[in-house]
Amino acid sequence: MPDTGTPYDDVFRTMTTDCPFLLIPLINEVFGEQYTGNEEITLLQNEHFIKLTDNTIKKKVTDSSISLPEDNGRIYHFECQSTPDGEIIIRIFEYASQMALEGAYASSNKLVLEYPHSAILYLRHNSNTPDSMEITIKTPGGEVSYKVPVVKMEYSIDEIFEKKLLFLIPFYIFCYEKEFPEMENSSINLKKAEEEFITITRTLDYMCLNGEITEYTKCMLSDMTKIVIENITAKYKKIKEGLGGIMGGKVLEYEAKTILKTGIEQGMKCGMEKALVFMVVKKIKKGKGIDVISEELEEDKEKIVKIFNAAMETAPGYDIDKICDIING
């Protein structure tokens, strides 16, 4: 297996390196933790060298491994698997054992190995794909077993955003893979997928405007999603151009001007209002007046006056929810 792995492994590692905090909601989902997302994260070495029986050295590259210093340095290790095979659990144990050895501590008569919390993300799966795998170690002192959870790429877009599983967005296209032949030959089937990916871009824009993610995170997720789309749809020109174009910016060229006016969907009307209020407040804090704000946001002056006056009632805290209540009161 090449050191770099598949393009999907590369995307997985890039996201871990550039935005490791995106792994926290995934850790909460998989391991039932309650991390807030504000924890300090330490990226661990992903290259490990193992000496084989013939005295050669083999390099192993893990997809992601992080440590949370605030939680006694607990280590979480994820592997991305594009196609089910019978060797992934062996690789998991090899990686985990090497990490345990690298972090081992010994006294005069005792060696302690702490294994990481490992999990597998299956991009493709079938009815035979288990929900978890098990590693059993038989030692002279007894038998030890532990579970390795399996994450299947079967989350809906609503679930991904509700649970903040943004780390999975670049791989969402795998949910459509079995439909590629029909999508390539039917504009109706392709349109359904295009609408979902437009929803993804608009929701990421909304989260960015609302301060939930940074512009960098939004662009990184869009770029990684486009890379995965281009690789998985290499044989499907229409799908590649349609979905790749959406994530590549064709929609985003006018997104900044339309997102606040059209809304992501009917159910997010309130969210769009908050986004506009957020932007107005941001400009008020910079000392800008009503006329300037109206011009810069390309919004009706009467609407800006209403938001501006409501914001002044909540100054200096500028509570966004209270401002919306005043506007709609």
Short mmCIF file of C-alpha atoms in Angstrom, two decimals:
data_model
loop_
_atom_site.label_atom_id
_atom_site.label_comp_id
_atom_site.label_asym_id
_atom_site.label_seq_id
_atom_site.Cartn_x
_atom_site.Cartn_y
_atom_site.Cartn_z
CA MET A 1 0.00 0.00 0.00
CA PRO A 2 1.50 3.37 -1.00
CA ASP A 3 2.43 5.73 1.79
CA THR A 4 0.05 8.41 0.59
CA GLY A 5 -2.89 6.00 0.25
CA THR A 6 -5.95 6.97 -1.80
CA PRO A 7 -7.05 10.55 -2.56
CA TYR A 8 -9.70 10.00 0.13
CA ASP A 9 -7.02 9.18 2.71
CA ASP A 10 -5.19 12.35 1.67
CA VAL A 11 -8.36 14.44 2.13
CA PHE A 12 -8.92 12.82 5.53
CA ARG A 13 -5.36 13.66 6.65
CA THR A 14 -5.51 17.18 5.25
CA MET A 15 -8.66 17.98 7.21
CA THR A 16 -7.14 16.48 10.36
CA THR A 17 -4.04 18.63 9.94
CA ASP A 18 -5.75 21.87 8.91
CA CYS A 19 -8.92 21.71 11.03
CA PRO A 20 -8.45 19.07 13.77
CA PHE A 21 -11.28 20.57 15.84
CA LEU A 22 -13.73 19.15 13.28
CA LEU A 23 -12.92 15.72 14.71
CA ILE A 24 -14.38 16.59 18.12
CA PRO A 25 -18.08 16.24 17.15
CA LEU A 26 -17.18 12.98 15.38
CA ILE A 27 -15.48 11.72 18.56
CA ASN A 28 -18.60 12.65 20.55
CA GLU A 29 -20.79 10.79 18.06
CA VAL A 30 -18.66 7.64 17.87
CA PHE A 31 -17.45 7.29 21.45
CA GLY A 32 -20.34 8.93 23.30
CA GLU A 33 -18.18 11.71 24.71
CA GLN A 34 -19.31 15.18 25.78
CA TYR A 35 -16.46 17.39 24.57
CA THR A 36 -17.43 21.02 23.96
CA GLY A 37 -15.13 21.64 21.00
CA ASN A 38 -13.05 24.17 22.92
CA GLU A 39 -10.54 21.60 24.12
CA GLU A 40 -6.85 21.92 23.30
CA ILE A 41 -5.91 19.44 20.57
CA THR A 42 -2.47 17.99 19.92
CA LEU A 43 -1.78 16.46 16.51
CA LEU A 44 0.26 13.29 16.82
CA GLN A 45 2.87 11.89 14.46
CA ASN A 46 1.18 9.94 11.67
CA GLU A 47 4.27 8.13 10.41
CA HIS A 48 5.38 5.07 12.32
CA PHE A 49 8.28 2.74 11.53
CA ILE A 50 8.05 -0.98 12.24
CA LYS A 51 10.94 -3.44 12.13
CA LEU A 52 9.97 -6.65 10.32
CA THR A 53 11.30 -10.17 10.89
CA ASP A 54 13.73 -9.81 7.99
CA ASN A 55 15.19 -6.72 9.71
CA THR A 56 13.75 -4.33 7.11
CA ILE A 57 11.93 -1.20 8.24
CA LYS A 58 8.38 -0.58 7.05
CA LYS A 59 6.71 2.81 7.26
CA LYS A 60 3.08 2.93 8.36
CA VAL A 61 1.02 6.08 7.84
CA THR A 62 -2.11 6.55 9.93
CA ASP A 63 -5.00 8.69 8.69
CA SER A 64 -5.43 10.69 11.88
CA SER A 65 -4.46 10.58 15.53
CA ILE A 66 -4.95 13.36 18.05
CA SER A 67 -4.47 13.79 21.77
CA LEU A 68 -6.54 15.84 24.20
CA PRO A 69 -4.18 17.11 26.94
CA GLU A 70 -7.10 18.28 29.09
CA ASP A 71 -8.40 14.70 29.24
CA ASN A 72 -5.15 13.18 30.55
CA GLY A 73 -3.74 13.05 27.05
CA ARG A 74 -6.38 10.61 25.81
CA ILE A 75 -5.60 9.58 22.24
CA TYR A 76 -8.16 9.12 19.45
CA HIS A 77 -7.21 7.35 16.23
CA PHE A 78 -9.33 7.23 13.06
CA GLU A 79 -8.74 5.30 9.86
CA CYS A 80 -10.55 6.04 6.58
CA GLN A 81 -11.46 2.99 4.50
CA SER A 82 -12.88 3.46 1.02
CA THR A 83 -13.51 -0.24 0.33
CA PRO A 84 -14.20 -2.98 2.93
CA ASP A 85 -11.44 -5.54 3.27
CA GLY A 86 -10.36 -8.12 5.82
CA GLU A 87 -7.11 -6.41 6.70
CA ILE A 88 -8.25 -3.08 8.14
CA ILE A 89 -8.56 -4.47 11.66
CA ILE A 90 -5.00 -5.81 11.40
CA ARG A 91 -3.76 -2.37 10.34
CA ILE A 92 -5.73 -0.77 13.17
CA PHE A 93 -3.96 -3.03 15.67
CA GLU A 94 -0.55 -2.38 14.09
CA TYR A 95 -1.04 1.38 14.25
CA ALA A 96 -2.51 1.28 17.75
CA SER A 97 0.30 -0.94 19.05
CA GLN A 98 2.95 1.34 17.59
CA MET A 99 1.29 4.38 19.18
CA ALA A 100 1.07 2.51 22.49
CA LEU A 101 4.77 1.63 22.29
CA GLU A 102 5.76 5.19 21.45
CA GLY A 103 3.88 6.44 24.51
CA ALA A 104 4.84 3.59 26.84
CA TYR A 105 6.32 4.21 30.23
CA ALA A 106 8.31 1.75 32.30
CA SER A 107 9.62 1.33 35.82
CA SER A 108 12.22 -1.16 37.01
CA ASN A 109 9.75 -4.03 36.85
CA LYS A 110 6.70 -2.82 34.91
CA LEU A 111 5.81 -1.70 31.39
CA VAL A 112 2.54 0.15 30.77
CA LEU A 113 1.06 0.42 27.28
CA GLU A 114 -1.95 2.66 26.73
CA TYR A 115 -3.85 1.93 23.54
CA PRO A 116 -5.70 4.71 21.73
CA HIS A 117 -9.44 4.86 21.17
CA SER A 118 -9.60 3.69 17.55
CA ALA A 119 -12.44 3.86 15.02
CA ILE A 120 -12.91 3.20 11.30
CA LEU A 121 -14.79 5.39 8.82
CA TYR A 122 -16.16 3.23 6.00
CA LEU A 123 -16.90 5.38 2.94
CA ARG A 124 -18.42 2.36 1.21
CA HIS A 125 -20.33 -0.33 3.06
CA ASN A 126 -22.84 -3.12 2.53
CA SER A 127 -25.12 -5.36 4.55
CA ASN A 128 -22.11 -7.34 5.76
CA THR A 129 -20.29 -4.33 7.17
CA PRO A 130 -20.36 -4.62 10.97
CA ASP A 131 -21.17 -1.80 13.37
CA SER A 132 -17.97 -2.53 15.26
CA MET A 133 -14.95 -4.79 15.18
CA GLU A 134 -13.17 -6.46 18.05
CA ILE A 135 -9.52 -6.92 18.93
CA THR A 136 -8.66 -9.69 21.36
CA ILE A 137 -5.20 -10.10 22.85
CA LYS A 138 -4.40 -13.37 24.60
CA THR A 139 -1.57 -12.96 27.08
CA PRO A 140 -0.03 -15.32 29.65
CA GLY A 141 -1.82 -13.26 32.27
CA GLY A 142 -5.22 -13.38 30.67
CA GLU A 143 -7.31 -12.28 27.71
CA VAL A 144 -8.09 -8.66 26.87
CA SER A 145 -10.64 -7.49 24.28
CA TYR A 146 -11.82 -4.10 23.10
CA LYS A 147 -14.23 -2.79 20.46
CA VAL A 148 -13.32 -0.67 17.45
CA PRO A 149 -16.43 1.30 16.35
CA VAL A 150 -17.28 1.44 12.64
CA VAL A 151 -18.66 4.70 11.23
CA LYS A 152 -20.64 4.18 8.02
CA MET A 153 -21.05 7.01 5.53
CA GLU A 154 -24.84 6.90 5.67
CA TYR A 155 -25.68 10.15 7.46
CA SER A 156 -28.18 12.52 5.85
CA ILE A 157 -27.32 16.16 5.30
CA ASP A 158 -29.72 17.14 8.06
CA GLU A 159 -28.00 14.77 10.51
CA ILE A 160 -24.56 16.02 9.51
CA PHE A 161 -25.44 19.64 10.26
CA GLU A 162 -27.58 18.89 13.33
CA LYS A 163 -24.74 16.90 14.92
CA LYS A 164 -22.03 19.26 13.59
CA LEU A 165 -20.35 16.36 11.77
CA LEU A 166 -18.80 18.73 9.23
CA PHE A 167 -15.79 16.43 8.94
CA LEU A 168 -18.02 14.07 6.92
CA ILE A 169 -19.14 16.63 4.31
CA PRO A 170 -16.35 15.93 1.77
CA PHE A 171 -17.37 12.26 1.77
CA TYR A 172 -21.12 12.79 1.43
CA ILE A 173 -20.93 12.08 -2.31
CA PHE A 174 -20.38 8.40 -1.45
CA CYS A 175 -24.05 8.23 -0.46
CA TYR A 176 -24.89 8.76 -4.14
CA GLU A 177 -22.31 6.44 -5.69
CA LYS A 178 -24.73 3.59 -6.44
CA GLU A 179 -26.95 6.06 -8.31
CA PHE A 180 -24.22 7.44 -10.59
CA PRO A 181 -25.36 5.58 -13.77
CA GLU A 182 -28.92 6.91 -13.41
CA MET A 183 -27.72 10.39 -12.49
CA GLU A 184 -25.43 10.56 -15.50
CA ASN A 185 -28.32 9.70 -17.83
CA SER A 186 -31.10 11.62 -16.11
CA SER A 187 -31.13 15.35 -15.46
CA ILE A 188 -33.92 14.80 -12.93
CA ASN A 189 -31.84 12.45 -10.79
CA LEU A 190 -28.78 14.70 -11.08
CA LYS A 191 -30.82 17.77 -10.12
CA LYS A 192 -31.75 16.16 -6.79
CA ALA A 193 -28.07 15.74 -5.92
CA GLU A 194 -27.23 19.25 -7.14
CA GLU A 195 -29.91 20.71 -4.89
CA GLU A 196 -28.42 18.91 -1.90
CA PHE A 197 -24.93 20.18 -2.62
CA ILE A 198 -26.26 23.70 -3.09
CA THR A 199 -27.85 23.31 0.34
CA ILE A 200 -24.44 22.29 1.70
CA THR A 201 -22.74 25.39 0.31
CA ARG A 202 -25.51 27.69 1.50
CA THR A 203 -25.55 26.21 4.99
CA LEU A 204 -21.77 26.54 5.27
CA ASP A 205 -22.14 30.16 4.17
CA TYR A 206 -24.78 30.71 6.83
CA MET A 207 -22.57 29.13 9.51
CA CYS A 208 -19.72 31.37 8.42
CA LEU A 209 -21.88 34.51 8.51
CA ASN A 210 -23.18 33.48 11.92
CA GLY A 211 -19.68 33.01 13.31
CA GLU A 212 -19.99 29.24 13.79
CA ILE A 213 -17.08 28.49 11.44
CA THR A 214 -14.38 30.61 9.86
CA GLU A 215 -14.05 31.52 6.20
CA TYR A 216 -10.97 29.29 6.09
CA THR A 217 -12.89 26.26 7.41
CA LYS A 218 -15.69 26.85 4.92
CA CYS A 219 -13.29 27.06 1.99
CA MET A 220 -11.32 24.04 3.17
CA LEU A 221 -14.48 21.91 3.36
CA SER A 222 -15.55 23.08 -0.12
CA ASP A 223 -12.11 22.37 -1.60
CA MET A 224 -11.88 18.90 -0.03
CA THR A 225 -15.41 18.07 -1.17
CA LYS A 226 -14.53 19.06 -4.72
CA ILE A 227 -11.40 16.85 -4.66
CA VAL A 228 -13.43 13.83 -3.57
CA ILE A 229 -16.12 14.53 -6.18
CA GLU A 230 -13.58 14.82 -8.99
CA ASN A 231 -11.98 11.50 -8.04
CA ILE A 232 -15.10 9.43 -7.47
CA THR A 233 -16.93 10.77 -10.55
CA ALA A 234 -13.96 10.59 -12.95
CA LYS A 235 -15.97 8.39 -15.35
CA TYR A 236 -19.15 10.48 -15.12
CA LYS A 237 -18.69 13.79 -16.93
CA LYS A 238 -22.11 15.33 -16.21
CA ILE A 239 -21.97 14.53 -12.51
CA LYS A 240 -18.39 15.75 -12.21
CA GLU A 241 -19.17 19.05 -13.91
CA GLY A 242 -22.49 19.55 -12.09
CA LEU A 243 -21.49 18.78 -8.52
CA GLY A 244 -17.85 19.80 -8.92
CA GLY A 245 -18.97 23.15 -10.31
CA ILE A 246 -21.17 23.79 -7.29
CA MET A 247 -18.37 23.12 -4.82
CA GLY A 248 -15.93 24.92 -7.09
CA GLY A 249 -17.65 28.25 -6.74
CA LYS A 250 -20.23 28.62 -9.53
CA VAL A 251 -22.94 28.98 -6.91
CA LEU A 252 -20.74 30.94 -4.53
CA GLU A 253 -20.09 33.66 -7.11
CA TYR A 254 -23.45 35.16 -6.24
CA GLU A 255 -23.99 33.52 -2.88
CA ALA A 256 -22.91 36.46 -0.72
CA LYS A 257 -25.57 38.67 -2.31
CA THR A 258 -28.43 36.17 -2.34
CA ILE A 259 -28.09 34.08 0.79
CA LEU A 260 -29.66 36.68 3.05
CA LYS A 261 -32.54 37.41 0.65
CA THR A 262 -33.58 34.01 -0.64
CA GLY A 263 -32.91 31.86 2.43
CA ILE A 264 -31.49 28.36 2.41
CA GLU A 265 -35.01 26.98 2.55
CA GLN A 266 -38.33 28.00 4.07
CA GLY A 267 -37.43 26.56 7.45
CA MET A 268 -34.28 28.69 7.70
CA LYS A 269 -35.93 32.08 7.23
CA CYS A 270 -35.26 32.96 10.87
CA GLY A 271 -31.64 31.92 10.46
CA MET A 272 -31.17 34.27 7.53
CA GLU A 273 -32.65 37.11 9.52
CA LYS A 274 -30.15 36.43 12.30
CA ALA A 275 -27.35 36.43 9.77
CA LEU A 276 -28.40 39.89 8.54
CA VAL A 277 -28.72 41.17 12.11
CA PHE A 278 -25.28 39.74 12.89
CA MET A 279 -23.75 41.60 9.93
CA VAL A 280 -25.49 44.88 10.84
CA VAL A 281 -24.28 44.63 14.45
CA LYS A 282 -20.76 43.91 13.25
CA LYS A 283 -20.80 47.13 11.23
CA ILE A 284 -22.36 49.13 14.09
CA LYS A 285 -19.47 48.07 16.31
CA LYS A 286 -17.13 49.51 13.67
CA GLY A 287 -18.88 52.86 14.02
CA LYS A 288 -20.72 52.78 10.68
CA GLY A 289 -24.00 54.61 10.21
CA ILE A 290 -27.31 53.53 8.69
CA ASP A 291 -26.64 54.86 5.19
CA VAL A 292 -23.22 53.19 4.94
CA ILE A 293 -24.54 49.86 6.28
CA SER A 294 -27.49 49.90 3.89
CA GLU A 295 -25.18 50.55 0.94
CA GLU A 296 -22.53 47.97 1.89
CA LEU A 297 -25.07 45.20 2.53
CA GLU A 298 -27.23 46.24 -0.45
CA GLU A 299 -30.28 46.15 1.80
CA ASP A 300 -33.32 48.43 1.93
CA LYS A 301 -32.63 51.41 4.19
CA GLU A 302 -35.94 51.02 6.00
CA LYS A 303 -35.02 47.47 7.00
CA ILE A 304 -31.58 48.58 8.21
CA VAL A 305 -33.13 51.42 10.26
CA LYS A 306 -35.39 48.89 12.01
CA ILE A 307 -32.48 46.59 12.84
CA PHE A 308 -30.25 49.52 13.82
CA ASN A 309 -32.80 50.92 16.29
CA ALA A 310 -33.44 47.48 17.79
CA ALA A 311 -29.70 46.94 18.17
CA MET A 312 -29.35 50.25 20.02
CA GLU A 313 -31.92 49.05 22.58
CA THR A 314 -29.66 46.10 23.45
CA ALA A 315 -26.34 48.00 23.40
CA PRO A 316 -23.61 47.48 24.40
CA GLY A 317 -24.22 43.71 24.55
CA TYR A 318 -26.04 43.56 21.19
CA ASP A 319 -27.90 40.31 21.94
CA ILE A 320 -28.80 38.92 18.49
CA ASP A 321 -31.85 36.96 19.71
CA LYS A 322 -33.23 39.98 21.59
CA ILE A 323 -32.75 42.18 18.52
CA CYS A 324 -34.72 39.68 16.41
CA ASP A 325 -37.49 39.60 19.05
CA ILE A 326 -37.73 43.41 18.99
CA ILE A 327 -37.86 43.47 15.18
CA ASN A 328 -40.62 40.86 15.04
CA GLY A 329 -42.45 42.08 18.16
#
